[in-house]
């Protein structure tokens, strides 16, 4: 008789976004005359930039001709894309990362969920609280998280690093020593960024205690301030202790196209074993490569035209972020984020819980956001709004909230 992976049963029932969808659908069905504005889920809304569309069309045409048709992509990604990434995302920022340390994938969610596979199930993870749920849930599935405490909303074998207003929503070095440290900056959900000096402290810490930092830089393109690192490899020593995850979803609108990559430096070694070779083995065994067409679209992100068009796209969303940030401040809310990230993190008024505020916003002004408590216990009493809507909807939503 077969058995299932019982770790899956440990996962708490309702997933944050399905609960939100249920509530919003029920409200919409009961109030068909109300225009609901969604600033909840972290999905982009602007169409793909013309340079990317052109690259997609060209690659489709290539696939239709015998001379230029391509079958399986190389497991680790096409050289043209890996070189463009190494040149533009790393060398141009003074980071020493080679093209063959870059693994192309179909997105950072998969990579952030899969990366734990190359580590022992005995390892202890540390996460920020609040946190992007994938880091924790993928470790629960692997049996690394221990038991769930329903009351506290925490796992017994996970080290939580509270990110609160007191520490500017950046974590302190943990009291207990973890093996794997997940960091995401600029951060989803809080919109906070980490300075180069602070990130260097983390790199020094990881090197000192023998931990690996899994650094999710999916929102790198939204950084607007000069002292904020775009990559962990801007820090000295990071080649010995860090893996970086990147995505084309937020900088180029690829949420439906699917493309991302992971950087595993060859200097990152556990005893005599390079993590690079483990991840290469995993990729080669379980993955057959991102589509050629999509990798060509990814290459266009780094073309001169692509860069200019995407800069405007990011600026469009950040203009929304500014509108939300200042609008809510004027209305008396305590807000953060929105400067180096497309997320605004606000404190719920009058001591309301995150879900109470969610209901109030939906019912009184028909605006949908995300309850902070859905991202971890330290998110309770907070609420996330995204800048990924259209400008018109963003303005209308903020003006409605101001009039509440
Ligand atoms: C959106 C997002 C990603 C990107 O996921 P994709 O699978 O590349 O679309 C990764 N990490 C975080 C924290 C995100 O919010």
Short mmCIF file of C-alpha atoms and ligand atoms in Angstrom, two decimals:
data_model
loop_
_atom_site.label_atom_id
_atom_site.label_comp_id
_atom_site.label_asym_id
_atom_site.label_seq_id
_atom_site.Cartn_x
_atom_site.Cartn_y
_atom_site.Cartn_z
CA UNK A 1 0.00 0.00 0.00
CA UNK A 2 1.43 3.33 -1.01
CA UNK A 3 1.80 6.23 1.33
CA UNK A 4 1.60 9.91 0.55
CA UNK A 5 4.11 12.56 1.55
CA UNK A 6 2.44 13.47 4.82
CA UNK A 7 4.36 16.70 5.07
CA UNK A 8 1.77 18.12 2.66
CA UNK A 9 -0.92 17.52 5.27
CA UNK A 10 0.91 19.76 7.71
CA UNK A 11 0.36 22.80 5.50
CA UNK A 12 -2.37 25.05 6.92
CA UNK A 13 -5.66 24.85 5.02
CA UNK A 14 -6.44 28.02 3.20
CA UNK A 15 -3.98 29.73 0.98
CA UNK A 16 -3.96 33.51 1.40
CA UNK A 17 -4.90 34.42 -2.15
CA UNK A 18 -7.67 31.84 -2.46
CA UNK A 19 -9.28 33.22 0.69
CA UNK A 20 -9.06 36.72 -0.75
CA UNK A 21 -10.53 35.56 -4.06
CA UNK A 22 -13.42 33.87 -2.26
CA UNK A 23 -14.23 36.99 -0.24
CA UNK A 24 -13.97 39.27 -3.27
CA UNK A 25 -16.10 36.99 -5.45
CA UNK A 26 -18.78 36.72 -2.78
CA UNK A 27 -18.82 40.49 -2.32
CA UNK A 28 -18.93 41.07 -6.11
CA UNK A 29 -21.81 38.61 -6.54
CA UNK A 30 -23.81 40.29 -3.77
CA UNK A 31 -23.01 43.81 -5.02
CA UNK A 32 -22.89 43.66 -8.83
CA UNK A 33 -23.20 47.47 -9.12
CA UNK A 34 -19.97 48.16 -7.22
CA UNK A 35 -16.72 48.63 -9.14
CA UNK A 36 -14.07 46.64 -7.30
CA UNK A 37 -10.45 47.78 -7.68
CA UNK A 38 -7.83 45.11 -7.11
CA UNK A 39 -4.54 46.21 -5.60
CA UNK A 40 -4.00 42.86 -3.95
CA UNK A 41 -2.17 40.23 -5.91
CA UNK A 42 1.38 40.95 -7.09
CA UNK A 43 0.75 40.63 -10.80
CA UNK A 44 1.66 43.18 -13.46
CA UNK A 45 -0.91 44.78 -15.77
CA UNK A 46 1.04 46.64 -18.46
CA UNK A 47 1.50 44.86 -21.82
CA UNK A 48 4.90 43.52 -22.90
CA UNK A 49 7.24 46.19 -24.28
CA UNK A 50 7.54 46.47 -28.10
CA UNK A 51 11.18 45.27 -28.15
CA UNK A 52 10.10 42.09 -26.38
CA UNK A 53 7.12 41.53 -28.67
CA UNK A 54 9.43 41.94 -31.68
CA UNK A 55 11.89 39.38 -30.29
CA UNK A 56 9.03 36.94 -29.64
CA UNK A 57 7.71 37.33 -33.21
CA UNK A 58 11.18 36.87 -34.68
CA UNK A 59 11.81 33.76 -32.61
CA UNK A 60 8.43 32.30 -33.58
CA UNK A 61 9.34 32.78 -37.24
CA UNK A 62 12.68 31.06 -36.67
CA UNK A 63 10.86 28.08 -35.21
CA UNK A 64 8.82 27.81 -38.43
CA UNK A 65 11.83 27.41 -40.73
CA UNK A 66 13.84 24.20 -41.00
CA UNK A 67 17.18 26.09 -41.02
CA UNK A 68 16.49 27.99 -37.82
CA UNK A 69 14.20 25.59 -35.94
CA UNK A 70 15.36 24.72 -32.39
CA UNK A 71 14.44 21.71 -30.31
CA UNK A 72 15.38 21.22 -26.68
CA UNK A 73 17.17 24.19 -25.19
CA UNK A 74 20.41 23.51 -23.32
CA UNK A 75 19.45 22.49 -19.73
CA UNK A 76 21.20 25.44 -18.21
CA UNK A 77 20.01 28.00 -20.76
CA UNK A 78 21.16 29.49 -24.06
CA UNK A 79 24.57 31.12 -24.08
CA UNK A 80 23.20 34.32 -25.67
CA UNK A 81 20.96 34.93 -22.65
CA UNK A 82 23.43 33.87 -19.98
CA UNK A 83 26.03 36.19 -21.49
CA UNK A 84 23.59 39.11 -21.63
CA UNK A 85 22.74 38.56 -17.95
CA UNK A 86 26.37 38.22 -16.85
CA UNK A 87 27.28 41.39 -18.74
CA UNK A 88 24.32 43.61 -17.79
CA UNK A 89 23.17 42.43 -14.38
CA UNK A 90 26.59 41.60 -12.94
CA UNK A 91 29.70 42.85 -14.73
CA UNK A 92 28.11 46.29 -15.24
CA UNK A 93 27.62 46.49 -11.45
CA UNK A 94 31.11 45.33 -10.64
CA UNK A 95 30.03 41.80 -9.68
CA UNK A 96 32.25 38.93 -10.63
CA UNK A 97 29.72 36.44 -11.99
CA UNK A 98 30.43 34.34 -15.08
CA UNK A 99 27.85 33.24 -17.67
CA UNK A 100 28.33 29.60 -16.67
CA UNK A 101 27.31 30.38 -13.08
CA UNK A 102 23.84 31.41 -14.33
CA UNK A 103 21.06 28.82 -14.65
CA UNK A 104 18.06 29.87 -16.77
CA UNK A 105 14.65 28.72 -15.57
CA UNK A 106 10.98 29.46 -16.06
CA UNK A 107 10.78 31.76 -13.04
CA UNK A 108 11.93 32.56 -9.54
CA UNK A 109 8.97 30.92 -7.81
CA UNK A 110 10.05 27.48 -9.03
CA UNK A 111 13.68 28.16 -8.24
CA UNK A 112 12.91 29.49 -4.77
CA UNK A 113 10.79 26.42 -4.11
CA UNK A 114 13.25 23.94 -5.64
CA UNK A 115 16.58 25.23 -4.34
CA UNK A 116 16.07 23.58 -0.92
CA UNK A 117 16.37 20.16 -2.63
CA UNK A 118 20.16 20.37 -2.82
CA UNK A 119 20.42 20.77 0.96
CA UNK A 120 20.06 18.21 3.73
CA UNK A 121 16.63 17.80 5.29
CA UNK A 122 18.44 18.30 8.62
CA UNK A 123 19.17 21.89 7.78
CA UNK A 124 17.41 24.64 9.66
CA UNK A 125 16.04 27.54 7.69
CA UNK A 126 15.66 31.17 8.74
CA UNK A 127 13.10 33.46 7.15
CA UNK A 128 11.97 37.01 7.54
CA UNK A 129 8.59 37.50 9.17
CA UNK A 130 6.51 38.54 7.18
CA UNK A 131 7.71 36.40 4.28
CA UNK A 132 6.96 35.31 0.70
CA UNK A 133 5.18 32.02 1.55
CA UNK A 134 7.02 29.83 -0.99
CA UNK A 135 10.25 29.72 1.04
CA UNK A 136 8.52 28.23 4.07
CA UNK A 137 5.96 26.01 2.34
CA UNK A 138 8.55 24.33 0.09
CA UNK A 139 10.55 23.46 3.21
CA UNK A 140 7.41 22.14 4.92
CA UNK A 141 6.83 19.82 1.96
CA UNK A 142 10.40 18.57 2.26
CA UNK A 143 9.95 17.85 5.97
CA UNK A 144 12.34 20.53 7.16
CA UNK A 145 9.96 22.83 9.05
CA UNK A 146 8.86 20.73 12.02
CA UNK A 147 5.37 21.12 13.48
CA UNK A 148 2.96 24.00 12.91
CA UNK A 149 1.77 25.99 15.88
CA UNK A 150 -1.72 27.10 14.90
CA UNK A 151 -1.95 29.71 17.62
CA UNK A 152 1.32 31.42 16.79
CA UNK A 153 1.25 30.66 13.07
CA UNK A 154 4.86 29.46 13.15
CA UNK A 155 6.81 26.25 12.47
CA UNK A 156 8.83 24.68 15.26
CA UNK A 157 12.01 24.21 13.24
CA UNK A 158 12.04 27.54 11.42
CA UNK A 159 13.97 30.53 12.71
CA UNK A 160 11.80 33.63 12.31
CA UNK A 161 13.39 37.02 11.94
CA UNK A 162 10.76 39.67 12.67
CA UNK A 163 10.81 42.63 10.31
CA UNK A 164 8.98 45.41 12.07
CA UNK A 165 8.77 49.17 12.11
CA UNK A 166 11.42 49.13 14.88
CA UNK A 167 14.08 47.64 12.62
CA UNK A 168 12.94 49.40 9.46
CA UNK A 169 11.54 46.08 8.18
CA UNK A 170 15.01 44.59 7.79
CA UNK A 171 15.93 41.57 9.93
CA UNK A 172 18.42 41.43 12.79
CA UNK A 173 20.99 38.63 12.83
CA UNK A 174 19.21 35.67 14.44
CA UNK A 175 19.93 34.44 17.96
CA UNK A 176 19.93 30.78 16.90
CA UNK A 177 22.25 29.85 14.05
CA UNK A 178 20.44 28.71 10.90
CA UNK A 179 21.91 26.77 7.96
CA UNK A 180 19.90 28.37 5.17
CA UNK A 181 18.84 32.01 5.25
CA UNK A 182 16.19 33.31 2.89
CA UNK A 183 16.40 37.03 2.21
CA UNK A 184 14.31 38.98 -0.29
CA UNK A 185 15.25 42.59 -1.03
CA UNK A 186 13.65 44.81 -2.13
CA UNK A 187 11.05 42.96 -0.12
CA UNK A 188 7.73 41.42 -0.92
CA UNK A 189 5.48 42.11 1.02
CA UNK A 190 6.87 45.09 2.99
CA UNK A 191 8.48 47.00 0.11
CA UNK A 192 11.54 47.58 2.33
CA UNK A 193 15.06 47.67 0.89
CA UNK A 194 18.37 46.74 2.53
CA UNK A 195 21.45 48.95 2.41
CA UNK A 196 24.77 47.67 1.13
CA UNK A 197 26.29 48.00 4.60
CA UNK A 198 23.54 45.95 6.21
CA UNK A 199 23.62 43.28 3.50
CA UNK A 200 27.39 43.04 3.93
CA UNK A 201 26.78 42.24 7.62
CA UNK A 202 24.60 39.34 6.52
CA UNK A 203 27.21 38.06 4.11
CA UNK A 204 29.90 38.28 6.81
CA UNK A 205 27.59 36.49 9.24
CA UNK A 206 26.78 33.68 6.79
CA UNK A 207 30.45 33.16 5.99
CA UNK A 208 31.30 33.14 9.70
CA UNK A 209 28.66 30.60 10.79
CA UNK A 210 28.77 28.48 7.62
CA UNK A 211 25.29 29.28 6.35
CA UNK A 212 24.03 29.85 2.81
CA UNK A 213 21.99 32.94 1.95
CA UNK A 214 19.30 32.40 -0.67
CA UNK A 215 18.83 35.92 -1.95
CA UNK A 216 15.67 36.71 -3.91
CA UNK A 217 16.25 39.86 -5.96
CA UNK A 218 13.05 39.69 -8.02
CA UNK A 219 12.38 43.40 -7.41
CA UNK A 220 15.87 44.69 -8.18
CA UNK A 221 14.62 46.81 -11.10
CA UNK A 222 12.55 48.95 -8.71
CA UNK A 223 15.52 50.23 -6.73
CA UNK A 224 15.68 54.02 -6.97
CA UNK A 225 18.11 54.95 -4.17
CA UNK A 226 21.88 54.90 -4.70
CA UNK A 227 23.02 52.99 -1.59
CA UNK A 228 20.81 49.96 -2.19
CA UNK A 229 22.55 46.89 -3.66
CA UNK A 230 20.97 45.35 -6.78
CA UNK A 231 22.69 42.03 -6.20
CA UNK A 232 24.10 40.26 -3.16
CA UNK A 233 27.24 39.74 -5.21
CA UNK A 234 27.99 43.43 -4.73
CA UNK A 235 29.04 42.32 -1.22
CA UNK A 236 32.53 41.07 -0.51
CA UNK A 237 32.62 37.34 0.20
CA UNK A 238 29.16 36.61 -1.25
CA UNK A 239 30.64 34.19 -3.79
CA UNK A 240 31.38 31.91 -0.84
CA UNK A 241 27.98 31.99 0.83
CA UNK A 242 25.18 33.15 -1.47
CA UNK A 243 22.81 31.99 -4.18
CA UNK A 244 20.81 34.65 -6.00
CA UNK A 245 17.37 34.28 -7.58
CA UNK A 246 16.13 36.61 -10.29
CA UNK A 247 13.00 36.87 -12.35
CA UNK A 248 11.83 38.62 -15.51
CA UNK A 249 8.31 38.85 -14.08
CA UNK A 250 8.44 42.19 -12.34
CA UNK A 251 11.06 44.09 -14.35
CA UNK A 252 9.70 43.08 -17.76
CA UNK A 253 6.14 41.84 -17.21
CA UNK A 254 6.93 38.15 -17.85
CA UNK A 255 4.49 36.80 -15.24
CA UNK A 256 2.62 35.01 -18.02
CA UNK A 257 5.62 34.50 -20.31
CA UNK A 258 7.79 32.80 -17.63
CA UNK A 259 11.52 33.34 -17.31
CA UNK A 260 13.98 33.62 -14.44
CA UNK A 261 17.42 32.51 -13.37
CA UNK A 262 19.52 31.40 -10.43
CA UNK A 263 23.15 32.29 -9.84
CA UNK A 264 25.26 29.69 -8.05
CA UNK A 265 28.88 30.84 -7.83
CA UNK A 266 31.47 28.11 -8.28
CA UNK A 267 33.21 29.22 -5.06
CA UNK A 268 30.19 28.15 -3.00
CA UNK A 269 31.35 24.82 -1.61
CA UNK A 270 30.31 22.51 1.19
CA UNK A 271 33.45 20.57 2.08
CA UNK A 272 34.69 19.40 -1.29
CA UNK A 273 31.36 19.70 -3.11
CA UNK A 274 30.42 22.68 -5.23
CA UNK A 275 26.72 23.56 -4.90
CA UNK A 276 26.99 24.60 -8.55
CA UNK A 277 27.42 20.98 -9.60
CA UNK A 278 24.47 19.84 -7.46
CA UNK A 279 22.16 22.47 -8.93
CA UNK A 280 23.43 21.65 -12.44
CA UNK A 281 22.63 18.00 -11.78
CA UNK A 282 19.18 18.82 -10.46
CA UNK A 283 18.43 21.13 -13.38
CA UNK A 284 19.69 18.56 -15.91
CA UNK A 285 17.65 15.74 -14.40
CA UNK A 286 14.37 17.48 -13.68
CA UNK A 287 14.16 20.34 -16.14
CA UNK A 288 14.31 20.59 -19.91
CA UNK A 289 14.94 24.29 -20.27
CA UNK A 290 12.94 27.48 -20.76
CA UNK A 291 11.49 27.85 -24.30
CA UNK A 292 13.81 29.24 -26.99
CA UNK A 293 11.21 31.86 -27.89
CA UNK A 294 11.06 33.07 -24.30
CA UNK A 295 14.83 33.14 -23.90
CA UNK A 296 15.03 35.35 -27.01
CA UNK A 297 12.43 37.61 -25.38
CA UNK A 298 14.64 37.66 -22.29
CA UNK A 299 17.63 38.68 -24.39
CA UNK A 300 15.59 41.65 -25.70
CA UNK A 301 15.24 42.89 -22.12
CA UNK A 302 18.95 43.76 -22.32
CA UNK A 303 18.84 45.45 -25.75
CA UNK A 304 19.13 49.25 -25.82
CA UNK A 305 15.48 49.62 -26.84
CA UNK A 306 14.34 47.02 -24.35
CA UNK A 307 16.15 48.76 -21.50
CA UNK A 308 14.63 52.14 -22.38
CA UNK A 309 11.11 50.75 -22.71
CA UNK A 310 11.31 48.79 -19.46
CA UNK A 311 12.69 51.74 -17.57
CA UNK A 312 9.48 53.54 -18.52
CA UNK A 313 7.36 50.56 -17.50
CA UNK A 314 8.99 50.40 -14.07
CA UNK A 315 8.61 54.20 -13.76
CA UNK A 316 4.90 53.85 -14.55
CA UNK A 317 4.41 51.46 -11.65
CA UNK A 318 6.60 53.51 -9.34
CA UNK A 319 4.53 56.57 -10.13
CA UNK A 320 1.56 54.56 -8.86
CA UNK A 321 3.58 53.65 -5.77
CA UNK A 322 4.26 57.31 -5.12
CA UNK A 323 0.58 58.17 -5.48
CA UNK A 324 -0.41 55.47 -3.01
CA UNK A 325 2.35 56.33 -0.55
CA UNK A 326 1.67 60.06 -0.44
CA UNK A 327 -2.10 59.72 -0.69
CA UNK A 328 -2.27 57.42 2.30
CA UNK A 329 0.12 59.54 4.30
CA UNK A 330 -2.02 62.58 3.69
CA UNK A 331 -4.99 60.57 4.89
CA UNK A 332 -3.13 59.92 8.14
CA UNK A 333 -1.93 56.36 7.58
CA UNK A 334 1.47 55.12 8.66
CA UNK A 335 3.06 53.84 5.45
CA UNK A 336 6.40 52.45 4.29
CA UNK A 337 7.83 50.82 1.17
CA UNK A 338 7.03 52.18 -2.27
CA UNK A 339 10.43 53.82 -2.83
CA UNK A 340 12.57 50.88 -3.98
CA UNK A 341 9.72 48.42 -4.48
CA UNK A 342 6.24 48.36 -6.00
CA UNK A 343 4.63 47.54 -2.64
CA UNK A 344 3.21 49.86 -0.03
CA UNK A 345 3.01 48.48 3.50
CA UNK A 346 0.60 50.30 5.74
CA UNK A 347 -0.32 50.02 9.37
CA UNK A 348 -3.99 49.27 9.85
CA UNK A 349 -5.78 52.12 11.64
CA UNK A 350 -7.44 51.95 15.06
CA UNK A 351 -5.76 48.69 16.05
CA UNK A 352 -7.73 46.70 13.48
CA UNK A 353 -6.45 43.27 12.48
CA UNK A 354 -5.25 42.84 8.92
CA UNK A 355 -8.38 40.89 7.95
CA UNK A 356 -10.71 43.40 9.65
CA UNK A 357 -9.13 46.13 7.58
CA UNK A 358 -9.40 43.96 4.46
CA UNK A 359 -13.16 43.58 5.02
CA UNK A 360 -13.63 47.25 5.80
CA UNK A 361 -11.76 48.34 2.66
CA UNK A 362 -13.70 45.91 0.48
CA UNK A 363 -17.09 46.81 1.93
CA UNK A 364 -16.76 50.56 2.23
CA UNK A 365 -14.62 51.53 -0.79
CA UNK A 366 -14.49 48.26 -2.78
CA UNK A 367 -10.70 48.18 -2.86
CA UNK A 368 -8.85 44.87 -2.53
CA UNK A 369 -5.47 44.64 -0.82
CA UNK A 370 -3.59 41.87 0.95
CA UNK A 371 -3.77 41.32 4.72
CA UNK A 372 -0.26 41.47 6.18
CA UNK A 373 -1.01 38.61 8.57
CA UNK A 374 -1.17 36.28 5.56
CA UNK A 375 2.62 36.65 5.27
CA UNK A 376 3.45 35.76 8.86
CA UNK A 377 2.68 36.71 12.46
CA UNK A 378 4.67 39.98 12.33
CA UNK A 379 2.49 41.05 9.41
CA UNK A 380 -0.55 41.25 11.70
CA UNK A 381 -1.84 44.80 11.88
CA UNK A 382 -0.39 45.59 8.45
CA UNK A 383 -1.75 45.64 4.95
CA UNK A 384 -0.12 45.47 1.49
CA UNK A 385 -1.15 47.48 -1.55
CA UNK A 386 0.55 46.96 -4.88
CA UNK A 387 1.52 49.54 -7.47
CA UNK A 388 0.91 47.07 -10.31
CA UNK A 389 -2.56 48.39 -11.20
CA UNK A 390 -3.31 50.93 -13.92
CA UNK A 391 -2.68 54.56 -13.01
CA UNK A 392 -6.40 55.38 -13.32
CA UNK A 393 -7.45 52.56 -10.99
CA UNK A 394 -4.69 53.38 -8.53
CA UNK A 395 -5.75 57.01 -8.31
CA UNK A 396 -9.39 56.06 -7.92
CA UNK A 397 -8.62 53.50 -5.22
CA UNK A 398 -6.44 55.89 -3.22
CA UNK A 399 -8.94 58.73 -3.54
CA UNK A 400 -11.68 56.42 -2.30
CA UNK A 401 -9.58 55.39 0.69
CA UNK A 402 -8.84 59.04 1.45
CA UNK A 403 -12.56 59.73 1.52
CA UNK A 404 -13.27 56.86 3.89
C1 LIG B 1 6.96 37.78 -7.98
C2 LIG B 1 8.01 37.20 -7.15
C3 LIG B 1 8.93 36.30 -7.70
C4 LIG B 1 8.89 35.99 -9.16
O1 LIG B 1 8.28 34.81 -9.45
P1 LIG B 1 8.23 34.26 -10.93
O2 LIG B 1 8.02 32.81 -10.73
O3 LIG B 1 9.55 34.56 -11.56
O4 LIG B 1 7.10 34.93 -11.63
C5 LIG B 1 9.92 35.80 -6.88
N1 LIG B 1 10.01 36.16 -5.60
C6 LIG B 1 9.17 37.01 -5.05
C7 LIG B 1 9.34 37.39 -3.63
C8 LIG B 1 8.13 37.55 -5.80
O5 LIG B 1 7.28 38.40 -5.24
#
